[in-house]
CSV table of C-alpha atoms and ligand atoms in Angstrom, one decimal:
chain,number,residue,atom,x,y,z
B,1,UNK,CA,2.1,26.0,-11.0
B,2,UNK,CA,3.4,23.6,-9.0
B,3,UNK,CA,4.5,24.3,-5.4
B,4,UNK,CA,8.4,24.5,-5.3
B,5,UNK,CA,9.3,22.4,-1.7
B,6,UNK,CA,12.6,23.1,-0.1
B,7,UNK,CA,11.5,19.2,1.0
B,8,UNK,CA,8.8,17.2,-0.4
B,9,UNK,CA,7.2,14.5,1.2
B,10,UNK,CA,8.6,12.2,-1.6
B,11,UNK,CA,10.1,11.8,-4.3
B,12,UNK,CA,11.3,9.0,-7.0
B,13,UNK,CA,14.5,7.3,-7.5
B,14,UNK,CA,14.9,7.6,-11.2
B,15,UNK,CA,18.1,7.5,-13.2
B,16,UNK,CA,19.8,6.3,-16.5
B,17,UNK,CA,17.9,2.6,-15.4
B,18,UNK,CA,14.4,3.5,-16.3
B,19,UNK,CA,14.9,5.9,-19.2
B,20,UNK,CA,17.1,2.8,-20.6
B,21,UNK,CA,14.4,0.4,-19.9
B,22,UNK,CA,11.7,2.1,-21.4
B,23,UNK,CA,13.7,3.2,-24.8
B,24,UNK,CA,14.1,-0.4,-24.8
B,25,UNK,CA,10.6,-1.4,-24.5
B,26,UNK,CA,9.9,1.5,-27.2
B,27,UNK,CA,12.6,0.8,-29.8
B,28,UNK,CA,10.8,-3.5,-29.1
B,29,UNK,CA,8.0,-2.1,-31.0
B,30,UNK,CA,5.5,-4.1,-28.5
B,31,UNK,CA,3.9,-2.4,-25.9
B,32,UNK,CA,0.9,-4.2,-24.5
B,33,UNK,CA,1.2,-6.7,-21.9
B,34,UNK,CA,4.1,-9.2,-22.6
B,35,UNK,CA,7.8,-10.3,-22.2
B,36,UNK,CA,8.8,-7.8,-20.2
B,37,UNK,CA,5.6,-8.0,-18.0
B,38,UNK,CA,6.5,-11.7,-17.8
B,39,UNK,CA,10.1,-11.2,-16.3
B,40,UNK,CA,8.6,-8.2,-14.2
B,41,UNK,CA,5.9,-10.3,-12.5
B,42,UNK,CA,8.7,-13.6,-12.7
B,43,UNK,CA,11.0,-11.4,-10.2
B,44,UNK,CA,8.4,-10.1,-8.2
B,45,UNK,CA,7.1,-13.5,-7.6
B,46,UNK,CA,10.8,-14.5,-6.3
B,47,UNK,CA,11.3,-11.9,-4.3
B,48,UNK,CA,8.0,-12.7,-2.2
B,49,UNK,CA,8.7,-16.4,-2.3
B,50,UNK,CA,5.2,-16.2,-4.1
B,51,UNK,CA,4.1,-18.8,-6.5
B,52,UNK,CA,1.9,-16.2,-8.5
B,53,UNK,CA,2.2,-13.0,-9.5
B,54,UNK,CA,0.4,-10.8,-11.8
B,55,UNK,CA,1.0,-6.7,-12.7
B,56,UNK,CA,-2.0,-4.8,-13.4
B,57,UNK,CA,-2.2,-1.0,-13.9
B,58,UNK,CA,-2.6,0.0,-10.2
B,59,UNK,CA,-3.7,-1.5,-6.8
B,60,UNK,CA,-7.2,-0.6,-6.7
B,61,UNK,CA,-7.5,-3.0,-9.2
B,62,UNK,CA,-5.5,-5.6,-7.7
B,63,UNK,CA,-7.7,-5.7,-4.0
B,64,UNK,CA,-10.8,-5.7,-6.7
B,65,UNK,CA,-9.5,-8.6,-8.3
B,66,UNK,CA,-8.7,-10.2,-4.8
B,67,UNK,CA,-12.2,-10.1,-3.1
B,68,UNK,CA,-13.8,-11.1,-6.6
B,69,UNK,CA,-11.1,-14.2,-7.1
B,70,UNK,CA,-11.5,-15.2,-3.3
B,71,UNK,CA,-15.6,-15.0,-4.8
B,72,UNK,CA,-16.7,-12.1,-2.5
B,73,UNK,CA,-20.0,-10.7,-3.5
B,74,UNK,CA,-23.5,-9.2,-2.2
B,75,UNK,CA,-24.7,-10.6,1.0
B,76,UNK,CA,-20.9,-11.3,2.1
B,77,UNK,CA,-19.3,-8.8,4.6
B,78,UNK,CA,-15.4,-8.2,4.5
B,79,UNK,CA,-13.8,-6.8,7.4
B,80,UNK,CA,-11.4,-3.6,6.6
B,81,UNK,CA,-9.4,-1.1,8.6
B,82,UNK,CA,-11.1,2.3,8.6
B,83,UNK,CA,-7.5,4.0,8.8
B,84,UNK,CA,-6.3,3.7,5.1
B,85,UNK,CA,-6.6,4.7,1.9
B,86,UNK,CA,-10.0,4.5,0.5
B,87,UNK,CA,-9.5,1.9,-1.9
B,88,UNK,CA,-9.0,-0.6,0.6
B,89,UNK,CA,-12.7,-0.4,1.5
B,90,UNK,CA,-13.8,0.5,-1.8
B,91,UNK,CA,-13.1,-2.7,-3.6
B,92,UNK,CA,-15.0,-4.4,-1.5
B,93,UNK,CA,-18.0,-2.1,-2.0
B,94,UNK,CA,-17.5,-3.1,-6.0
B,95,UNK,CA,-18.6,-6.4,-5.2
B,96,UNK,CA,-21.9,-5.4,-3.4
B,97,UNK,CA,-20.4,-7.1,-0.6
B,98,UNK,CA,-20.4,-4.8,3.0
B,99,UNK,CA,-17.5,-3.6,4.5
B,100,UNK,CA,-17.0,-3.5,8.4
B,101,UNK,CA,-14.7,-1.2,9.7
B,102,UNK,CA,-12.1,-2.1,12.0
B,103,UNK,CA,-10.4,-0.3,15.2
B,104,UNK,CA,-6.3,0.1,15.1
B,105,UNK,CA,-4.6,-1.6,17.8
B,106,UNK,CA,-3.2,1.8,19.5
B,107,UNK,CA,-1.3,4.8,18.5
B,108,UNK,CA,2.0,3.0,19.1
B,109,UNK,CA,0.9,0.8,16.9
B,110,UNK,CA,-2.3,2.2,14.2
B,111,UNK,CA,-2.6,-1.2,12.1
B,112,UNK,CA,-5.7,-3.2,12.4
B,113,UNK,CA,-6.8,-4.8,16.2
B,114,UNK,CA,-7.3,-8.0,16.1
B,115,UNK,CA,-9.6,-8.0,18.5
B,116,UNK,CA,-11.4,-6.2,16.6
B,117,UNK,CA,-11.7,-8.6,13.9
B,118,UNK,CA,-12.7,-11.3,16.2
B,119,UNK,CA,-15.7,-9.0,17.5
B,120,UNK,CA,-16.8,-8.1,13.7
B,121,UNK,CA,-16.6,-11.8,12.8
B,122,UNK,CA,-20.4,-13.0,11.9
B,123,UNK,CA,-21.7,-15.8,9.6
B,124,UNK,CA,-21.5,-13.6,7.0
B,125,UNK,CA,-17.9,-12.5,7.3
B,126,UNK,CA,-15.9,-13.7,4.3
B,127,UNK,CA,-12.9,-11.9,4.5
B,128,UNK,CA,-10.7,-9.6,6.0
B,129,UNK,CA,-8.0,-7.0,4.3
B,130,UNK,CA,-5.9,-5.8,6.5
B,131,UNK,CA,-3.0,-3.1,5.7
B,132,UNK,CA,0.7,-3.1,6.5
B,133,UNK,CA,0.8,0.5,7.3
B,134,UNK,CA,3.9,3.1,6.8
B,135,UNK,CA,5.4,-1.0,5.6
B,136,UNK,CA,4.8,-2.0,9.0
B,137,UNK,CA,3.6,-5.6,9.3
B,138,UNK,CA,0.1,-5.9,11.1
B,139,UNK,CA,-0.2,-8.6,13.9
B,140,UNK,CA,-0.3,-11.8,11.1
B,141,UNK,CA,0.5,-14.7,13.7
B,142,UNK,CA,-2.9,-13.9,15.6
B,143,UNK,CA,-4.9,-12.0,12.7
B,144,UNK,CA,-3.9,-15.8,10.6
B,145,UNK,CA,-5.4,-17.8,14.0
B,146,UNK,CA,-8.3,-15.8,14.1
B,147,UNK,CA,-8.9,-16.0,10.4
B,148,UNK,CA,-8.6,-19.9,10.0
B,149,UNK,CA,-10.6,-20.4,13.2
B,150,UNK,CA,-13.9,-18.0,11.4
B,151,UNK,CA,-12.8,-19.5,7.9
B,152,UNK,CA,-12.1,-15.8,6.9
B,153,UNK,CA,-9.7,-15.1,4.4
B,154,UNK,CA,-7.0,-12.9,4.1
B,155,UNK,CA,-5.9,-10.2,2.3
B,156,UNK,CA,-2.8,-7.8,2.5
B,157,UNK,CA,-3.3,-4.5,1.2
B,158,UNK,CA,0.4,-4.6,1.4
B,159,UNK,CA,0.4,-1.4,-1.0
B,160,UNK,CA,3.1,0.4,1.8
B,161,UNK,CA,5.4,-2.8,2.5
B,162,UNK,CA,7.0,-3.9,-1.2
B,163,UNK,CA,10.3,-5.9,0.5
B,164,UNK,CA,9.0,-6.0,3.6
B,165,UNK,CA,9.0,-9.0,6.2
B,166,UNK,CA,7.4,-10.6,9.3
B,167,UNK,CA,9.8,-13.6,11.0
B,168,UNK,CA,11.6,-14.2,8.0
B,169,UNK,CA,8.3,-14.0,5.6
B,170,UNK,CA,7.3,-11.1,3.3
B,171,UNK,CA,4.6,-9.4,3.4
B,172,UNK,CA,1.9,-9.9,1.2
B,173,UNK,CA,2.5,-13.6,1.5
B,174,UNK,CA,1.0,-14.7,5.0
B,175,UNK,CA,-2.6,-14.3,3.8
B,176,UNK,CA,-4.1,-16.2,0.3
B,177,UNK,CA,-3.9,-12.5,-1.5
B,178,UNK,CA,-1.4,-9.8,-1.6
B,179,UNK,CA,-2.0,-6.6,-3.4
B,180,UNK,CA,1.0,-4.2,-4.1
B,181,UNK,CA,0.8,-0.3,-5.8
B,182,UNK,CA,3.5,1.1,-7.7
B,183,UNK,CA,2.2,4.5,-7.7
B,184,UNK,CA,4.1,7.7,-7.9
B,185,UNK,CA,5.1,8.0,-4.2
B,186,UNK,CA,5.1,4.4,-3.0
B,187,UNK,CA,8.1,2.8,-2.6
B,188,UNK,CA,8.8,1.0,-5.5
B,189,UNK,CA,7.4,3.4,-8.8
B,190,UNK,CA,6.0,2.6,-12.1
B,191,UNK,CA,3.4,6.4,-12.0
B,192,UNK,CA,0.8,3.7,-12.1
B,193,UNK,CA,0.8,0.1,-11.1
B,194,UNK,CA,0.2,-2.6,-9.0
B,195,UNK,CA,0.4,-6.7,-8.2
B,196,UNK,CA,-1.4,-9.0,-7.2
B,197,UNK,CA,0.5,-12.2,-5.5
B,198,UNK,CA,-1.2,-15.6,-4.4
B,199,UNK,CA,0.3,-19.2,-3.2
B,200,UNK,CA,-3.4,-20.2,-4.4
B,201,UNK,CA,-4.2,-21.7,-7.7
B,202,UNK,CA,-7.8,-21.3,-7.9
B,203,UNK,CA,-7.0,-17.8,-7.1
B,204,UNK,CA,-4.4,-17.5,-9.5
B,205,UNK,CA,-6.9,-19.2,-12.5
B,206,UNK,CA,-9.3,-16.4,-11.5
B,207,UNK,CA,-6.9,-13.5,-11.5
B,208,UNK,CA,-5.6,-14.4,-15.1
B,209,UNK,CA,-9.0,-15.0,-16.5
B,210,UNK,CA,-10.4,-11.4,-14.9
B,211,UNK,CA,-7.5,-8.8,-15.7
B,212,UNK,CA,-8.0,-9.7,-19.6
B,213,UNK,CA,-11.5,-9.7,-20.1
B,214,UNK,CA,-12.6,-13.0,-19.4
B,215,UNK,CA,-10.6,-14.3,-22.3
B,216,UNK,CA,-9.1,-17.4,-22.7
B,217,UNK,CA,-5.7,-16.1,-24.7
B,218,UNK,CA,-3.9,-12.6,-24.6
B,219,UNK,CA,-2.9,-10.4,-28.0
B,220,UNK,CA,0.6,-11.4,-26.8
B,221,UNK,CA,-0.3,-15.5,-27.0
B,222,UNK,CA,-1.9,-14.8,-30.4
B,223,UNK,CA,1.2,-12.5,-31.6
B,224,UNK,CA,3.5,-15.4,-30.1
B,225,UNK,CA,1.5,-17.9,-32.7
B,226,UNK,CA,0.3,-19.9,-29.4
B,227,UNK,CA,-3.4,-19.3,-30.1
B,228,UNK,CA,-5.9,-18.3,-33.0
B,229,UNK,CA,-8.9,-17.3,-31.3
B,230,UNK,CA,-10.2,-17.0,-27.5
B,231,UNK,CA,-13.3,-17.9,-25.4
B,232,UNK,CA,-15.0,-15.5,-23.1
B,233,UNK,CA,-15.4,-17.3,-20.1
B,234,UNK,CA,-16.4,-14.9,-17.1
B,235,UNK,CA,-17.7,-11.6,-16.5
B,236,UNK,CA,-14.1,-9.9,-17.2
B,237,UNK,CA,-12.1,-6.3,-16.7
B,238,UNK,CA,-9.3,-4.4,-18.9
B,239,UNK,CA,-6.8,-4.7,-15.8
B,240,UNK,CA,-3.7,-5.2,-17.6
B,241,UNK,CA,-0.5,-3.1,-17.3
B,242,UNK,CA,1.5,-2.4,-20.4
B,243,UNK,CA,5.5,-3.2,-21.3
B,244,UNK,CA,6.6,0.5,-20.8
B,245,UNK,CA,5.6,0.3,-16.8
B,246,UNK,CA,6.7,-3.3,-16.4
B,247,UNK,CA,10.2,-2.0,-17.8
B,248,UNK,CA,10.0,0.7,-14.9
B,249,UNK,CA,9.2,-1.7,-12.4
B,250,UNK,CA,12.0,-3.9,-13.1
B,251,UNK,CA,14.7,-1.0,-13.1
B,252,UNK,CA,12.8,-0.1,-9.7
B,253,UNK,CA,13.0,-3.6,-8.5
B,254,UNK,CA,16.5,-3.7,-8.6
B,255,UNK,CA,16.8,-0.3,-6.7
B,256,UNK,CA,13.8,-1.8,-3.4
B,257,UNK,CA,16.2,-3.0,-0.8
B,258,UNK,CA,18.8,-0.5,-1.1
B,259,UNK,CA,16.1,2.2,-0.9
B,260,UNK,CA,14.3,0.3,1.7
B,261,UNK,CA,17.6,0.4,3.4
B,262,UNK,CA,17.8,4.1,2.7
B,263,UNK,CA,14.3,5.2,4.1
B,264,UNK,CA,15.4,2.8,7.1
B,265,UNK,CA,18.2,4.8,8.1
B,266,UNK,CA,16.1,8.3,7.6
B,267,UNK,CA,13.0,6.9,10.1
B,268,UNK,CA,15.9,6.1,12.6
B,269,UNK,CA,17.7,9.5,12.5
B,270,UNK,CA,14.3,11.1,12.6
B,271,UNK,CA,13.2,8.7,16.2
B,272,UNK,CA,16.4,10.2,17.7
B,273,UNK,CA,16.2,13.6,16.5
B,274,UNK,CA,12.6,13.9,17.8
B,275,UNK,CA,12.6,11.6,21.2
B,276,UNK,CA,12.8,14.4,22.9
B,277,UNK,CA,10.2,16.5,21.3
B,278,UNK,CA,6.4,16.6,22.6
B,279,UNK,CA,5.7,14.6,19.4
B,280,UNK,CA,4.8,11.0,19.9
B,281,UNK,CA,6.3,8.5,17.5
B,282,UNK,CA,3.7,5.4,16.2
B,283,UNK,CA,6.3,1.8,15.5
B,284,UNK,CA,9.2,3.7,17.2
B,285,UNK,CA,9.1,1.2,20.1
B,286,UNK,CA,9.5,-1.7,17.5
B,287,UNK,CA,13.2,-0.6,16.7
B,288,UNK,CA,15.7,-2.9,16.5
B,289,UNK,CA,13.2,-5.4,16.9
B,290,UNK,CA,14.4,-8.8,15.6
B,291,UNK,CA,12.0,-10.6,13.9
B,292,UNK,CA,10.4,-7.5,11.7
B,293,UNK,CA,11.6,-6.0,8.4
B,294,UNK,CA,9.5,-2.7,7.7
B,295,UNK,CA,9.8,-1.0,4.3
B,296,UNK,CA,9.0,2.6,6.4
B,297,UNK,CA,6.9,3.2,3.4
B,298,UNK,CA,6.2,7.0,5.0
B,299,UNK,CA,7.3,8.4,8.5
B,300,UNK,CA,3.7,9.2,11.1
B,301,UNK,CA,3.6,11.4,13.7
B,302,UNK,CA,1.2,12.6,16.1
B,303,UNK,CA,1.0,15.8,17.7
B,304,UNK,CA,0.2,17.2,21.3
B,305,UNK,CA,-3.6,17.4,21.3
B,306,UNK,CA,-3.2,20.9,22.1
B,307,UNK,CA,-1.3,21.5,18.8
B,308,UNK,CA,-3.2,22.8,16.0
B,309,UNK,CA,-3.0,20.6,13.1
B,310,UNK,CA,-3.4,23.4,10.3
B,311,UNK,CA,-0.9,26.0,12.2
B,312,UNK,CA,1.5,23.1,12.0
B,313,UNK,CA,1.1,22.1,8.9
B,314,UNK,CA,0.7,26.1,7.5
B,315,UNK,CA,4.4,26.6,9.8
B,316,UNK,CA,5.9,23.5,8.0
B,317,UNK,CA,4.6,24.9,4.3
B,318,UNK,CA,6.0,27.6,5.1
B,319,UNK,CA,9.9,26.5,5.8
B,320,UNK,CA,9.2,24.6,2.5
B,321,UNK,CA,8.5,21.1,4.0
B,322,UNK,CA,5.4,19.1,2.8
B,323,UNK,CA,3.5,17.2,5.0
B,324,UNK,CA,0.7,15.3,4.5
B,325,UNK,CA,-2.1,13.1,6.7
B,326,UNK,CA,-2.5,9.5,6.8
B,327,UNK,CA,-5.4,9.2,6.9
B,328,UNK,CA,-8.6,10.8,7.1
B,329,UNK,CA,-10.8,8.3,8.2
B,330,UNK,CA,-12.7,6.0,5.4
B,331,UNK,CA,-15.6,5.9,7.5
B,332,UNK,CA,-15.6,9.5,8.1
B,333,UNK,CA,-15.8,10.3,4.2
B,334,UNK,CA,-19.3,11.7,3.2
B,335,UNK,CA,-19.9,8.9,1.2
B,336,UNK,CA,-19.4,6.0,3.8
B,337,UNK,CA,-21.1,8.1,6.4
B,338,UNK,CA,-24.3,8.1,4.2
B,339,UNK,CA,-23.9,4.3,4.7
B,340,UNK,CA,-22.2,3.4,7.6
B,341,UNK,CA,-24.1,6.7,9.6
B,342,UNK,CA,-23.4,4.5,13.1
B,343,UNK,CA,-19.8,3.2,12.9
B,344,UNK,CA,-17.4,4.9,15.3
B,345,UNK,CA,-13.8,4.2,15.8
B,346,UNK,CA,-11.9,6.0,18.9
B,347,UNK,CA,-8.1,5.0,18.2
B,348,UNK,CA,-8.5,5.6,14.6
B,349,UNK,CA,-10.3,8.8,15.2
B,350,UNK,CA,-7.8,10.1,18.0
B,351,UNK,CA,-5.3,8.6,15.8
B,352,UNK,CA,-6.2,10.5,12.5
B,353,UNK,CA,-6.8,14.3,14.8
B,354,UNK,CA,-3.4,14.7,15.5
B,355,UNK,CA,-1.3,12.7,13.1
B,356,UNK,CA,0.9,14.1,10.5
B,357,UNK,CA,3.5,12.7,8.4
B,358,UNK,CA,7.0,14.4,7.6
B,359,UNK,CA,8.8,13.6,4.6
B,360,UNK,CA,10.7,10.5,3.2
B,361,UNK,CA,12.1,9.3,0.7
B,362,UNK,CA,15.3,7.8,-0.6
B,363,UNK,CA,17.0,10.8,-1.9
B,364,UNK,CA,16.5,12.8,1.3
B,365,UNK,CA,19.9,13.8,2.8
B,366,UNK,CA,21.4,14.8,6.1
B,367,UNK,CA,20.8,18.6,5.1
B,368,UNK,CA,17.3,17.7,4.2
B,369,UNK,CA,16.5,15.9,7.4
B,370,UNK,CA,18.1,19.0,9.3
B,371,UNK,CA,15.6,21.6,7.5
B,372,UNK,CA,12.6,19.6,8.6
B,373,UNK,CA,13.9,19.0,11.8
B,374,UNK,CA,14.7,23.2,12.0
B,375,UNK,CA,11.2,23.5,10.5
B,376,UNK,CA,9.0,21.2,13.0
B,377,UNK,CA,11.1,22.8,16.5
B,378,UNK,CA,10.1,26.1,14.9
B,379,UNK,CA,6.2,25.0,14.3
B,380,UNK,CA,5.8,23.2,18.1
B,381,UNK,CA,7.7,26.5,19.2
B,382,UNK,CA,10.2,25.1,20.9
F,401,PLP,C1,-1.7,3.7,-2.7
F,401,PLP,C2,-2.6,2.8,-1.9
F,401,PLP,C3,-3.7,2.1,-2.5
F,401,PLP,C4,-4.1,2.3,-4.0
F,401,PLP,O1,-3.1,2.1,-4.8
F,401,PLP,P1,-3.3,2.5,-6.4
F,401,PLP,O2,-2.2,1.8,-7.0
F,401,PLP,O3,-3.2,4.0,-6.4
F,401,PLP,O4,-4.6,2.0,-6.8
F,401,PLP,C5,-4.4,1.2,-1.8
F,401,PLP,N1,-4.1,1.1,-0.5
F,401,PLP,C6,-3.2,1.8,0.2
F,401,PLP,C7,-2.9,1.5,1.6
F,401,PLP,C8,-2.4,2.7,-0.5
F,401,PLP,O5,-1.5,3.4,0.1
């Protein structure tokens, strides 16, 4: 059974627009990757101001297809943030490249230092991804300076930030590879999903080449009477999304900025409501900032040290309000310990000790920002 919360920590934005757009796709009597992918990836691509686009069936497989396009492989090293989801470290792992793990600027401000990726730099540094976290852009003017001067390059894990902006330029866009997901509880929903954007062409020929298998023509060209046969020309994958989730993505499109909007309002009510509260609030000294445009992709907070993290979280569960933490550690997991045993990481560790994160989503109303509100005085028992 699944738990019944007064308010979850998020929740989708469907309506008439999606069920219409998939019947569609269904009573179109093609479902694998075509037209309606086309027009999906086609207004994706204008909304970034990106000259390439391409949907695949979730992100993991977009930062995969990244490092391998931008020809990351063993003996390389790709610098990553250590406070994200693991898939942002994994896909370089795919590669048999290394991943070094990155220090967050502060807890004001938990996106990647880049400081940090100057001191990581080495000869053998090919990359680094960094991560737009809770849509928040990371420090691009000075992570792009630092890049071009170690010939690093970039990519956004920008999987938080779909409609989000840095001085006037989305994000996902500054670096040569973006990489958005479209899962369940990101902001813009498909259940699974992801893109992949690039202003590069060599990129771009890679991408399209390794999503299909390598092959020179899709099912679609073929069904289209463009092509015959195919040729196998690289060591491909089975990354393709299919019409039914493309449809959802373009009803879900049209919905972004409004929601955006929506989730804007919500992080600001919360900042006021909880100034005055022990709590400290990470990006809350960025409102009203000019130059930035967040997609407040989720809503961090981070609690007294003396605060236990479980009786909070127990309290909140307990009013009905899910939280959730973001994020343990990558380089804390088992896994990355066995191979990174020596890699510590103070601000992300003090960072991911005390943080939780409240709910927010689009749908969330004044009465539902009231109960959490009621719930988290309760829990700090104040
Ligand atoms: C959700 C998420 C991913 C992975 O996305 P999938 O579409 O589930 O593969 C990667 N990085 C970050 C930061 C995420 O939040």
């Amino acid at each position: 059974m699944m738990a019944q919360w007064r308010v979850p920590l998020a929740d989708l934005d469907f309506d008439e627009a999606e069920t219409e757009a998939v019947l569609h796709v269904l009573n179109s009597r093609w479902l694998s990757m075509g037209g309606v992918t086309q027009e999906f990836e086609r207004q994706f691509a204008a909304m970034m101001g990106a000259q390439y686009a391409f949907a695949v069936s979730n992100a993991t497989q977009a930062l995969h297809l990244a490092c391998l396009a931008l020809g990351i492989g063993a003996g390389d090293e790709v610098i990553v943030p250590s406070l994200s989801f693991v898939a942002t470290a994994n896909c370089v792992l795919y590669t048999g490249a290394q991943a070094r793990f990155a220090d967050i600027l502060s807890a004001d401000e938990p996106t990647i230092s880049p400081a940090e990726i100057e001191r990581l730099a080495t000869s053998r540094t090919r990359a680094v991804i960094v991560m737009h976290y809770g849509g928040f852009p990371c420090r691009m003017g000075e992570i792009m300076e630092i890049a071009a001067r170690h010939n690093l390059a970039v990519i956004e894990d920008s999987a938080h930030a779909p409609g989000a902006s840095l001085a006037g330029r989305p994000l996902g866009v500054w670096g040569d590879v973006g990489c958005f997901s479209f899962f369940s509880n990101k902001n813009l929903s498909t259940g699974e999903g992801g893109m992949l954007v690039t202003h590069r062409k060599d990129v771009a020929r890679k991408v399209s080449a390794l999503r299909s298998h390598g092959m020179t023509s899709l099912t679609w060209d073929r069904h289209q009477g463009h092509a015959y046969t195919y040729d196998v020309t690289t060591l491909g994958y089975n990354y393709r999304i299919d019409e039914i989730r493309s449809a959802i993505g373009l009803a879900q499109l049209g919905k972004l900025a409004q929601n955006n909007a929506r989730r804007a309002e919500i992080t600001r009510q919360y900042w006021q409501a909880l100034r005055e509260t022990p709590l400290q609030l990470p990006f809350s000294h960025l409102e009203g900032a000019a130059e930035i445009s967040p997609a407040y992709h989720i809503f961090p907070v981070l609690l007294p040290k003396e605060t236990s993290r479980w009786q909070f979280m127990d309290k909140m569960k307990a009013n009905g309000i899910q939280t959730s933490i973001h994020y343990p550690p990558i380089h804390q997991f088992s896994y990355y310990r066995r191979i990174f045993p020596a890699v510590t990481l103070p601000q992300t560790e003090q960072f991911a000790a005390r943080e939780v994160t409240l709910p927010l989503h689009p749908r969330m109303d004044k009465t539902d920002l009231d109960a959490v509100i009621a719930a988290l005085h309760a829990a700090l028992g104040n």
